[in-house]
XYZ file of N, CA and C in Angstrom:
858
model
N 110.389 79.540 189.913
C 111.805 79.681 189.528
C 111.900 79.866 188.018
N 112.707 80.829 187.624
C 112.882 81.145 186.203
C 114.383 81.233 185.936
N 114.848 80.499 184.935
C 116.278 80.440 184.621
C 116.537 81.001 183.239
N 117.587 81.809 183.145
C 118.055 82.330 181.866
C 119.268 81.524 181.443
N 119.229 80.935 180.242
C 120.319 80.090 179.747
C 120.867 80.697 178.468
N 122.164 80.985 178.451
C 122.823 81.386 177.214
C 123.384 80.126 176.540
N 123.518 80.175 175.221
C 123.988 78.986 174.510
C 122.982 77.852 174.560
N 121.702 78.203 174.701
C 120.660 77.197 174.922
C 120.428 76.299 173.714
N 120.865 76.724 172.525
C 120.657 75.904 171.326
C 121.869 75.038 170.998
N 122.919 75.129 171.805
C 124.148 74.394 171.533
C 124.146 72.987 172.083
N 125.243 72.289 171.866
C 125.389 70.888 172.247
C 125.151 70.669 173.733
N 125.777 71.468 174.581
C 125.585 71.361 176.027
C 124.344 72.124 176.470
N 124.142 73.314 175.917
C 123.034 74.152 176.349
C 121.679 73.484 176.232
N 121.461 72.703 175.175
C 120.175 72.022 174.997
C 119.873 71.094 176.166
N 120.902 70.406 176.643
C 120.663 69.470 177.751
C 120.420 70.207 179.058
N 121.016 71.385 179.224
C 120.744 72.194 180.417
C 119.275 72.604 180.428
N 118.791 73.081 179.285
C 117.384 73.468 179.170
C 116.475 72.289 179.508
N 116.763 71.132 178.922
C 115.936 69.947 179.175
C 115.947 69.570 180.654
N 117.119 69.605 181.267
C 117.235 69.210 182.677
C 116.478 70.174 183.581
N 116.573 71.459 183.307
C 115.857 72.440 184.116
C 114.344 72.287 183.960
N 113.896 72.096 182.729
C 112.451 71.955 182.494
C 111.899 70.713 183.175
N 112.671 69.634 183.184
C 112.206 68.418 183.872
C 112.018 68.660 185.363
N 112.718 69.621 185.895
C 112.607 69.946 187.314
C 111.564 71.026 187.581
N 110.811 71.377 186.561
C 109.746 72.348 186.736
C 110.179 73.791 186.667
N 111.378 74.046 186.143
C 111.893 75.405 186.044
C 111.474 76.020 184.705
N 110.994 77.251 184.756
C 110.700 77.978 183.525
C 112.013 78.477 182.951
N 112.250 78.231 181.661
C 113.531 78.565 181.041
C 113.343 79.641 179.978
N 114.231 80.627 180.024
C 114.296 81.668 179.003
C 115.659 81.546 178.327
N 115.676 81.476 177.017
C 116.944 81.378 176.280
C 117.362 82.749 175.779
N 118.679 82.973 175.782
C 119.224 84.241 175.299
C 120.346 83.961 174.319
N 120.307 84.620 173.172
C 121.354 84.437 172.178
C 120.997 85.129 170.892
N 121.857 84.991 169.907
C 121.640 85.674 168.626
C 120.912 84.788 167.616
N 120.708 83.520 167.959
C 120.113 82.591 167.000
C 118.593 82.710 166.976
N 117.987 82.495 165.815
C 116.524 82.502 165.728
C 115.941 81.474 166.696
N 114.854 81.825 167.298
C 114.227 80.916 168.243
C 114.549 81.230 169.681
N 115.580 82.035 169.934
C 115.886 82.424 171.314
C 114.811 83.370 171.826
N 114.463 83.247 173.081
C 113.423 84.093 173.665
C 113.862 85.553 173.729
N 115.132 85.767 174.024
C 115.696 87.121 174.067
C 116.830 87.166 173.057
N 116.662 87.936 171.984
C 117.651 87.974 170.912
C 118.723 89.017 171.231
N 119.928 88.552 171.513
C 121.042 89.425 171.850
C 122.322 88.782 171.337
N 123.201 89.577 170.730
C 124.546 89.120 170.416
C 125.434 89.585 171.559
N 125.897 88.650 172.363
C 126.660 88.995 173.557
C 127.998 89.657 173.233
N 128.467 89.525 171.999
C 129.734 90.150 171.633
C 129.568 91.589 171.175
N 128.325 92.042 171.061
C 128.084 93.462 170.811
C 128.371 94.253 172.092
N 128.570 95.556 171.932
C 128.843 96.399 173.093
C 127.585 97.047 173.665
N 126.434 96.695 173.125
C 125.193 97.307 173.603
C 124.928 96.920 175.061
N 124.353 97.825 175.841
C 124.036 97.510 177.240
C 123.110 96.294 177.333
N 123.280 95.519 178.390
C 122.527 94.277 178.539
C 121.447 94.358 179.612
N 121.322 95.494 180.271
C 120.348 95.579 181.357
C 118.914 95.383 180.867
N 118.552 95.988 179.728
C 117.186 95.827 179.223
C 116.871 94.378 178.866
N 117.772 93.669 178.134
C 117.509 92.240 177.896
C 117.392 91.441 179.188
N 118.177 91.798 180.196
C 118.086 91.084 181.470
C 116.737 91.344 182.141
N 116.252 92.562 182.034
C 114.934 92.852 182.606
C 113.841 92.081 181.877
N 113.956 91.994 180.542
C 112.958 91.239 179.783
C 112.984 89.770 180.168
N 114.171 89.249 180.435
C 114.280 87.843 180.823
C 113.656 87.601 182.188
N 113.806 88.552 183.094
C 113.201 88.476 184.430
C 113.487 87.139 185.109
N 114.761 86.735 185.080
C 115.141 85.415 185.596
C 115.731 85.515 187.001
N 115.587 84.431 187.738
C 116.177 84.330 189.076
C 117.624 83.868 189.005
N 117.899 82.946 188.083
C 119.233 82.356 187.975
C 119.708 82.423 186.530
N 120.989 82.671 186.363
C 121.626 82.709 185.044
C 122.565 81.523 184.910
N 122.426 80.757 183.829
C 123.375 79.692 183.501
C 124.033 80.088 182.178
N 125.296 80.466 182.269
C 125.997 81.012 181.094
C 126.831 79.919 180.426
N 126.288 79.372 179.349
C 126.933 78.288 178.609
C 127.616 78.804 177.344
N 127.113 79.867 176.760
C 127.570 80.331 175.441
C 129.059 80.658 175.431
N 129.707 80.285 174.332
C 131.134 80.586 174.100
C 131.437 80.176 172.664
N 132.523 80.662 172.120
C 132.960 80.234 170.790
C 133.481 78.805 170.877
N 132.958 77.921 170.009
C 133.305 76.504 170.146
C 133.507 75.801 168.810
N 133.907 76.534 167.763
C 134.099 75.890 166.463
C 135.223 74.869 166.549
N 134.903 73.627 166.188
C 135.850 72.528 166.368
C 137.161 72.797 165.638
N 138.263 72.533 166.359
C 139.591 72.669 165.781
C 140.132 74.086 165.763
N 139.264 75.072 166.007
C 139.684 76.470 165.931
C 139.600 77.198 167.270
N 138.799 76.668 168.199
C 138.531 77.433 169.417
C 139.717 77.509 170.367
N 140.668 76.579 170.262
C 141.746 76.526 171.248
C 142.521 77.827 171.341
N 142.826 78.437 170.203
C 143.638 79.654 170.227
C 143.036 80.788 169.405
N 141.715 80.754 169.237
C 141.040 81.808 168.480
C 141.035 83.114 169.273
N 141.388 84.240 168.646
C 141.393 85.533 169.343
C 140.058 85.906 169.968
N 138.949 85.394 169.407
C 137.628 85.742 169.927
C 137.432 85.267 171.365
N 138.260 84.344 171.835
C 138.158 83.915 173.234
C 138.241 85.103 174.188
N 139.115 86.054 173.878
C 139.273 87.197 174.783
C 138.029 88.078 174.789
N 137.328 88.132 173.671
C 136.084 88.899 173.621
C 135.023 88.256 174.516
N 135.057 86.929 174.593
C 134.085 86.235 175.429
C 134.340 86.466 176.913
N 135.573 86.744 177.279
C 135.852 87.090 178.678
C 135.102 88.365 179.046
N 135.277 89.397 178.227
C 134.608 90.676 178.483
C 133.090 90.531 178.419
N 132.595 89.762 177.441
C 131.151 89.576 177.299
C 130.560 88.868 178.516
N 131.288 87.901 179.042
C 130.799 87.154 180.200
C 130.707 88.040 181.438
N 131.702 88.905 181.607
C 131.679 89.822 182.751
C 130.533 90.820 182.615
N 130.323 91.352 181.396
C 129.230 92.292 181.162
C 127.883 91.642 181.418
N 127.751 90.404 181.002
C 126.509 89.664 181.208
C 126.228 89.492 182.695
N 127.220 89.042 183.443
C 127.037 88.836 184.882
C 126.703 90.159 185.575
N 127.387 91.234 185.174
C 127.157 92.535 185.807
C 125.722 93.018 185.558
N 125.260 92.888 184.313
C 123.902 93.327 183.992
C 122.868 92.478 184.726
N 123.096 91.174 184.782
C 122.158 90.283 185.463
C 122.061 90.641 186.946
N 123.199 90.877 187.574
C 123.200 91.233 188.992
C 122.526 92.581 189.225
N 122.754 93.524 188.350
C 122.202 94.878 188.522
C 120.683 94.905 188.480
N 120.071 93.990 187.711
C 118.611 94.007 187.607
C 117.949 93.072 188.625
N 118.734 92.552 189.560
C 118.147 91.763 190.642
C 118.297 90.268 190.524
N 119.140 89.780 189.605
C 119.386 88.342 189.517
C 119.911 87.793 190.836
N 119.531 86.547 191.132
C 119.831 86.018 192.465
C 120.911 84.946 192.497
N 121.301 84.422 191.326
C 122.326 83.380 191.309
C 122.897 83.257 189.899
N 124.219 82.996 189.809
C 124.883 82.856 188.511
C 125.712 81.584 188.503
N 125.613 80.831 187.404
C 126.445 79.651 187.167
C 127.169 79.857 185.844
N 128.489 79.779 185.874
C 129.295 79.887 184.663
C 129.862 78.530 184.281
N 130.184 78.385 183.003
C 130.678 77.101 182.496
C 132.107 77.257 182.005
N 133.009 76.530 182.650
C 134.416 76.536 182.284
C 134.848 75.219 181.682
N 136.120 74.898 181.818
C 136.695 73.747 181.131
C 137.868 73.171 181.905
N 138.102 71.883 181.702
C 139.281 71.251 182.293
C 140.567 71.817 181.704
N 140.459 72.524 180.573
C 141.646 73.125 179.949
C 142.164 74.322 180.741
N 141.460 74.719 181.782
C 141.976 75.751 182.678
C 143.137 75.213 183.518
N 143.134 73.902 183.760
C 144.145 73.296 184.620
C 145.482 73.126 183.899
N 146.528 73.036 184.690
C 147.823 72.608 184.160
C 147.733 71.122 183.840
N 148.109 70.761 182.623
C 148.029 69.364 182.206
C 149.388 68.701 182.364
N 149.602 68.114 183.528
C 150.808 67.325 183.741
C 150.673 66.016 182.972
N 151.738 65.225 182.940
C 151.700 63.960 182.211
C 150.610 63.037 182.755
N 150.456 63.041 184.059
C 149.377 62.289 184.700
C 148.536 63.303 185.466
N 147.462 63.798 184.862
C 146.704 64.908 185.436
C 145.415 64.421 186.079
N 145.403 64.376 187.410
C 144.185 64.151 188.181
C 143.835 65.505 188.796
N 142.820 66.146 188.274
C 142.559 67.551 188.581
C 141.575 67.707 189.739
N 142.005 68.431 190.752
C 141.139 68.771 191.873
C 140.963 70.279 191.924
N 139.779 70.716 192.314
C 139.466 72.142 192.267
C 140.386 72.977 193.160
N 140.794 72.418 194.284
C 141.514 73.213 195.279
C 143.032 73.130 195.183
N 143.560 72.129 194.460
C 145.012 71.957 194.506
C 145.710 71.899 193.151
N 145.010 71.551 192.088
C 145.661 71.494 190.778
C 145.890 72.919 190.255
N 147.120 73.244 189.839
C 147.398 74.602 189.353
C 146.540 74.962 188.150
N 146.108 76.205 188.112
C 145.352 76.727 186.979
C 146.332 77.436 186.049
N 146.944 76.636 185.179
C 147.940 77.145 184.233
C 147.602 76.612 182.847
N 146.689 77.274 182.199
C 146.202 76.819 180.897
C 147.298 76.899 179.842
N 147.282 75.919 178.940
C 148.262 75.886 177.849
C 147.705 76.489 176.566
N 146.432 76.900 176.584
C 145.795 77.445 175.383
C 145.094 78.749 175.730
N 144.838 79.553 174.718
C 144.098 80.792 174.927
C 142.687 80.496 175.405
N 142.102 79.433 174.901
C 140.760 79.039 175.329
C 140.723 78.784 176.834
N 141.624 77.938 177.330
C 141.659 77.634 178.749
C 141.946 78.851 179.596
N 142.910 79.666 179.152
C 143.257 80.879 179.897
C 142.082 81.854 179.930
N 141.363 81.968 178.822
C 140.231 82.895 178.758
C 139.081 82.426 179.640
N 138.838 81.134 179.668
C 137.806 80.613 180.558
C 138.153 80.916 182.016
N 139.416 80.749 182.380
C 139.833 81.056 183.746
C 139.641 82.539 184.050
N 139.971 83.393 183.099
C 139.777 84.833 183.288
C 138.300 85.176 183.425
N 137.455 84.494 182.645
C 136.014 84.722 182.756
C 135.510 84.320 184.138
N 136.009 83.209 184.640
C 135.645 82.772 185.993
C 135.982 83.857 187.006
N 137.201 84.359 186.938
C 137.629 85.378 187.894
C 136.796 86.652 187.774
N 136.538 87.077 186.540
C 135.787 88.319 186.324
C 134.342 88.179 186.793
N 133.701 87.055 186.461
C 132.314 86.854 186.863
C 132.201 86.689 188.379
N 133.149 85.977 188.970
C 133.126 85.784 190.417
C 133.268 87.120 191.141
N 134.179 87.981 190.669
C 134.375 89.287 191.301
C 133.128 90.152 191.164
N 132.507 90.123 189.994
C 131.294 90.906 189.769
C 130.167 90.442 190.680
N 129.983 89.129 190.761
C 128.925 88.589 191.620
C 129.193 88.910 193.085
N 130.444 88.841 193.494
C 130.787 89.157 194.879
C 130.454 90.609 195.197
N 130.719 91.504 194.248
C 130.418 92.923 194.444
C 128.929 93.149 194.698
N 128.095 92.338 194.046
C 126.647 92.486 194.178
C 126.038 91.498 195.175
N 126.898 90.760 195.863
C 126.448 89.775 196.856
C 125.517 88.728 196.241
N 125.893 88.279 195.042
C 125.132 87.248 194.330
C 125.953 85.972 194.313
N 125.401 84.846 194.783
C 126.157 83.578 194.788
C 126.567 83.164 193.373
N 127.786 82.633 193.261
C 128.339 82.274 191.946
C 129.003 80.913 192.021
N 128.710 80.060 191.036
C 129.357 78.741 190.914
C 129.949 78.619 189.521
N 131.043 77.878 189.428
C 131.763 77.712 188.166
C 131.968 76.221 187.916
N 131.442 75.726 186.789
C 131.535 74.303 186.444
C 132.646 74.090 185.431
N 133.642 73.278 185.783
C 134.715 72.951 184.835
C 134.380 71.618 184.167
N 133.964 71.682 182.912
C 133.579 70.486 182.176
C 134.818 69.759 181.677
N 134.752 68.428 181.732
C 135.824 67.632 181.137
C 135.438 67.334 179.687
N 135.089 66.146 179.296
C 134.864 65.899 177.865
C 133.452 65.366 177.630
N 132.503 66.257 177.330
C 131.142 65.805 177.024
C 131.102 65.069 175.691
N 130.356 64.003 175.648
C 130.143 63.290 174.391
C 128.659 62.993 174.245
N 128.219 62.807 173.010
C 126.817 62.478 172.802
C 126.360 62.840 171.406
N 125.161 62.427 171.108
C 124.572 62.705 169.805
C 124.437 64.218 169.623
N 124.795 64.698 168.455
C 124.663 66.116 168.172
C 125.933 66.906 168.359
N 127.018 66.238 168.822
C 128.261 66.994 168.946
C 128.867 67.207 167.559
N 129.731 68.203 167.413
C 130.297 68.514 166.088
C 130.938 67.291 165.446
N 130.723 67.090 164.145
C 131.194 65.874 163.482
C 132.700 65.697 163.463
N 133.460 66.785 163.622
C 134.909 66.659 163.597
C 135.517 66.210 164.906
N 134.730 66.107 165.960
C 135.272 65.687 167.248
C 135.598 64.196 167.233
N 136.276 63.754 168.300
C 136.880 62.422 168.306
C 135.895 61.298 168.012
N 134.861 61.160 168.806
C 133.983 59.997 168.668
C 133.223 60.006 167.347
N 132.615 61.111 166.923
C 131.991 61.106 165.594
C 132.977 60.786 164.484
N 134.230 61.225 164.630
C 135.242 60.940 163.608
C 135.589 59.458 163.580
N 135.713 58.845 164.761
C 135.996 57.405 164.828
C 134.852 56.622 164.196
N 133.622 57.012 164.512
C 132.464 56.327 163.938
C 132.475 56.450 162.415
N 132.818 57.624 161.920
C 132.867 57.832 160.462
C 133.928 56.952 159.815
N 135.076 56.788 160.473
C 136.125 55.904 159.941
C 135.622 54.469 159.896
N 135.040 54.008 160.978
C 134.566 52.627 161.056
C 133.472 52.346 160.025
N 132.708 53.353 159.703
C 131.644 53.192 158.707
C 132.148 53.415 157.281
N 133.443 53.705 157.140
C 134.012 53.905 155.817
C 133.706 55.250 155.209
N 133.353 56.227 156.048
C 132.965 57.544 155.549
C 134.123 58.540 155.527
N 135.261 58.170 156.137
C 136.455 59.007 156.095
C 137.681 58.139 156.303
N 138.835 58.682 155.982
C 140.077 57.929 156.113
C 140.490 57.840 157.591
N 141.186 56.747 157.947
C 141.707 56.638 159.316
C 142.669 57.782 159.628
N 142.775 58.112 160.905
C 143.638 59.214 161.337
C 144.330 58.813 162.636
N 145.373 59.537 162.990
C 146.142 59.223 164.190
C 145.344 59.552 165.447
N 145.361 58.620 166.400
C 144.660 58.775 167.672
C 145.606 58.361 168.791
N 145.511 59.060 169.912
C 146.249 58.629 171.105
C 145.510 57.502 171.783
N 145.584 56.311 171.213
C 144.792 55.187 171.709
C 145.038 54.856 173.168
N 146.272 55.045 173.624
C 146.578 54.725 175.017
C 146.198 55.803 176.003
N 145.750 56.946 175.535
C 145.418 58.058 176.422
C 144.175 57.751 177.247
N 144.183 58.204 178.474
C 143.045 58.084 179.384
C 142.397 59.447 179.541
N 141.074 59.507 179.301
C 140.375 60.786 179.346
C 139.055 60.647 180.113
N 138.594 61.783 180.640
C 137.364 61.827 181.435
C 136.192 62.207 180.541
N 135.550 61.195 179.954
C 134.387 61.398 179.099
C 133.113 61.308 179.929
N 132.113 62.093 179.540
C 130.827 62.099 180.247
C 129.720 62.374 179.253
N 128.634 61.594 179.334
C 127.529 61.819 178.412
C 126.930 63.200 178.645
N 126.579 63.875 177.568
C 126.157 65.268 177.647
C 124.890 65.432 178.489
N 124.043 64.421 178.562
C 122.858 64.537 179.407
C 123.242 64.642 180.876
N 124.305 63.950 181.271
C 124.784 64.060 182.645
C 125.406 65.432 182.904
N 125.997 66.032 181.879
C 126.500 67.400 182.010
C 125.337 68.355 182.264
N 124.272 68.198 181.484
C 123.094 69.039 181.675
C 122.520 68.908 183.072
N 122.472 67.681 183.579
C 121.968 67.455 184.936
C 122.865 68.110 185.976
N 124.173 68.064 185.753
C 125.110 68.688 186.693
C 124.901 70.197 186.740
N 124.754 70.819 185.582
C 124.578 72.266 185.546
C 123.231 72.681 186.125
N 122.200 71.873 185.902
C 120.905 72.155 186.513
C 120.981 72.010 188.029
N 121.720 71.003 188.483
C 121.908 70.818 189.926
C 122.588 72.028 190.549
N 123.628 72.522 189.903
C 124.313 73.721 190.397
C 123.385 74.936 190.387
N 122.599 75.068 189.329
C 121.705 76.223 189.214
C 120.693 76.274 190.343
N 120.237 75.124 190.788
C 119.181 75.064 191.797
C 119.715 74.874 193.208
N 121.025 74.831 193.355
C 121.635 74.687 194.672
C 122.039 76.062 195.198
N 122.586 76.068 196.408
C 123.158 77.308 196.927
C 124.681 77.217 197.001
N 125.263 76.211 196.312
C 126.710 75.976 196.347
C 127.448 77.055 195.563
N 128.635 77.389 196.023
C 129.465 78.382 195.355
C 130.867 77.811 195.138
N 131.619 78.451 194.247
C 132.978 78.014 193.963
C 133.049 77.156 192.720
N 134.188 76.469 192.544
C 134.441 75.665 191.341
C 134.044 74.213 191.557
N 133.526 73.597 190.489
C 133.085 72.201 190.536
C 133.513 71.492 189.260
N 134.247 70.401 189.399
C 134.569 69.573 188.241
C 133.328 68.801 187.816
N 133.074 68.773 186.516
C 131.947 68.011 185.966
C 132.517 66.989 184.992
N 132.589 65.763 185.438
C 133.108 64.666 184.628
C 132.664 63.355 185.232
N 133.146 62.274 184.658
C 132.810 60.955 185.197
C 133.562 60.683 186.496
N 134.689 61.364 186.681
C 135.490 61.142 187.877
C 136.440 59.979 187.752
N 136.448 59.360 186.585
C 137.389 58.272 186.308
C 137.688 58.285 184.814
N 138.884 57.877 184.437
C 139.252 57.958 183.023
C 138.857 56.712 182.241
N 138.674 56.904 180.954
C 138.414 55.808 180.022
C 139.500 55.821 178.955
N 140.050 54.647 178.650
C 141.081 54.561 177.613
C 140.440 54.727 176.238
N 141.007 55.589 175.442
C 140.448 55.861 174.125
C 140.409 54.602 173.267
N 141.437 53.772 173.356
C 141.452 52.531 172.572
C 140.279 51.628 172.939
N 139.870 51.623 174.208
C 138.728 50.805 174.620
C 137.435 51.317 174.002
N 137.328 52.621 173.852
C 136.143 53.189 173.212
C 136.105 52.819 171.728
N 137.261 52.880 171.079
C 137.334 52.486 169.665
C 136.934 51.023 169.501
N 137.451 50.178 170.383
C 137.124 48.751 170.307
C 135.640 48.508 170.517
N 135.037 49.230 171.466
C 133.603 49.054 171.718
C 132.793 49.446 170.489
N 133.116 50.579 169.905
C 132.386 51.024 168.715
C 132.548 50.037 167.564
N 133.770 49.532 167.392
C 134.019 48.579 166.317
C 133.220 47.292 166.523
N 133.139 46.840 167.770
C 132.384 45.616 168.074
C 130.908 45.799 167.784
N 130.328 46.915 168.232
C 128.900 47.164 168.028
C 128.586 47.313 166.546
N 129.488 47.984 165.817
C 129.266 48.196 164.384
C 129.690 47.000 163.531
N 130.367 46.033 164.177
C 130.890 44.861 163.475
C 131.862 45.273 162.365
N 132.771 46.163 162.755
C 133.774 46.654 161.832
C 135.166 46.360 162.383
N 136.161 46.445 161.510
C 137.547 46.193 161.905
C 138.204 47.496 162.346
N 138.691 47.538 163.590
C 139.344 48.740 164.119
C 140.829 48.792 163.784
N 141.364 47.772 163.114
C 142.802 47.709 162.876
C 143.348 48.912 162.105
N 142.637 49.454 161.105
C 143.178 50.638 160.414
C 143.411 51.821 161.356
N 142.594 51.941 162.402
C 142.810 52.981 163.399
C 143.920 52.596 164.368
N 143.931 51.332 164.775
C 144.947 50.880 165.742
C 146.358 51.089 165.195
N 146.538 50.899 163.903
C 147.863 51.062 163.295
C 148.389 52.484 163.427
N 147.481 53.424 163.639
C 147.870 54.831 163.699
C 147.889 55.377 165.120
N 147.739 54.497 166.114
C 147.762 54.981 167.493
C 149.101 55.637 167.805
N 149.045 56.856 168.304
C 150.264 57.584 168.683
C 149.862 58.782 169.528
N 150.548 58.988 170.621
C 150.278 60.144 171.467
C 150.832 61.401 170.801
N 150.057 62.461 170.809
C 150.519 63.736 170.267
C 151.441 64.420 171.272
N 152.493 65.063 170.786
C 153.437 65.726 171.695
C 152.732 66.728 172.607
N 153.092 66.691 173.881
C 152.544 67.648 174.831
C 151.235 67.256 175.464
N 150.597 66.186 174.974
C 149.329 65.766 175.556
C 149.568 64.858 176.755
N 148.786 65.018 177.825
C 148.970 64.155 178.995
C 148.522 62.732 178.708
N 149.189 61.786 179.338
C 148.779 60.386 179.188
C 147.436 60.148 179.845
N 147.179 60.871 180.931
C 145.940 60.700 181.677
C 145.403 62.060 182.090
N 144.094 62.274 181.909
C 143.469 63.536 182.275
C 142.048 63.261 182.765
N 141.837 63.467 184.051
C 140.494 63.299 184.600
C 140.366 64.120 185.873
N 139.130 64.239 186.360
C 138.886 65.153 187.460
C 138.298 64.504 188.687
N 138.588 65.088 189.827
C 137.971 64.704 191.091
C 136.581 65.335 191.138
N 135.534 64.530 191.204
C 134.163 65.050 191.186
C 133.491 64.962 192.553
N 134.284 64.876 193.612
C 133.739 64.760 194.961
C 132.818 65.923 195.300
N 133.220 67.141 194.947
C 132.406 68.313 195.281
C 131.059 68.274 194.576
N 131.067 67.880 193.314
C 129.819 67.826 192.555
C 128.899 66.722 193.090
N 129.467 65.582 193.407
C 128.668 64.460 193.913
C 128.065 64.769 195.280
N 128.724 65.622 196.044
C 128.198 65.993 197.362
C 126.874 66.750 197.254
N 126.557 67.276 196.072
C 125.290 67.966 195.850
C 124.166 67.003 195.472
N 124.480 65.709 195.419
C 123.477 64.706 195.074
C 123.484 64.294 193.623
N 124.428 64.822 192.858
C 124.539 64.472 191.432
C 125.501 63.316 191.251
N 125.226 62.482 190.275
C 126.182 61.456 189.850
C 125.845 61.076 188.414
N 126.840 60.636 187.638
C 126.565 60.236 186.249
C 125.590 59.068 186.190
N 124.675 59.134 185.243
C 123.670 58.086 185.081
C 123.877 57.257 183.824
N 124.664 57.757 182.886
C 124.867 57.074 181.606
C 126.303 56.567 181.547
N 126.479 55.262 181.430
C 127.827 54.698 181.331
C 128.465 55.105 180.014
N 129.777 54.988 179.950
C 130.471 55.327 178.706
C 130.008 54.415 177.579
N 129.848 53.126 177.863
C 129.400 52.198 176.825
C 128.009 52.578 176.307
N 127.112 52.926 177.239
C 125.763 53.331 176.836
C 125.804 54.639 176.054
N 126.678 55.554 176.469
C 126.821 56.820 175.748
C 127.252 56.582 174.299
N 128.214 55.672 174.115
C 128.666 55.354 172.757
C 127.565 54.712 171.952
N 126.822 53.810 172.585
C 125.723 53.140 171.873
C 124.666 54.154 171.413
N 124.391 55.131 172.266
C 123.394 56.154 171.908
C 123.842 56.968 170.708
N 125.149 57.115 170.535
C 125.662 57.877 169.401
C 125.549 57.106 168.090
N 125.298 55.820 168.169
C 125.179 54.993 166.967
C 123.729 54.865 166.508
N 122.814 55.367 167.290
C 121.395 55.221 166.930
C 121.006 56.145 165.784
């Protein structure tokens, strides 16, 4: 078995590579960064069939996307990634690829005030260009794979956390405040969110890659964690005072009070989270 992984050097992609290799899968990385086995800028218009032939992979796991913190939600480049994802899937199928797994987001769903997202019943009404573009990529890749009779699965990630994530994201920012490295900032302390350690995300995507399952799959813990509880845990472990952050707790307008996903479909494949939220936070402090 040989797997082609895009975005293999990124926060999530690295764990996908590790998970596949632990299962004895030969991995080929594709991207524009030095060190990739197949050097390609997916946003170029050059044909992708030759790179796909060089990769000679059985399964494609497409993780790559624009993800610059704070900017990706409504960046125009999201629409370019829709077209790039469809071109990638089409080229992979044309050269004999046998299975495709795409990576989406919980931001594809409509975020009601209390959002418990299920693959089959929660409306797909994204509030951001990022979420809408991911949904469009899902549709385009699924249609392309169907045309070539290639099985396709789509993983909707909730909130991966772990060492190596961008420093401006929530947990690294909270840690920086507690360590006195930045000023306190407003947080929706009462919000409930579906956090999952990035290693468990990698295992989920590897599980999908090696299965014959098709359709959409939520990838999350399947239960929400209160953000204030995470802040308190970090403060306790670091022996710091969380009060400067607590004073600024406030929900941002338009954000749901609760957001998490039903992971029944993913668990039916034999996958389940192995790293607790507390352990995930502790690992980020090492």
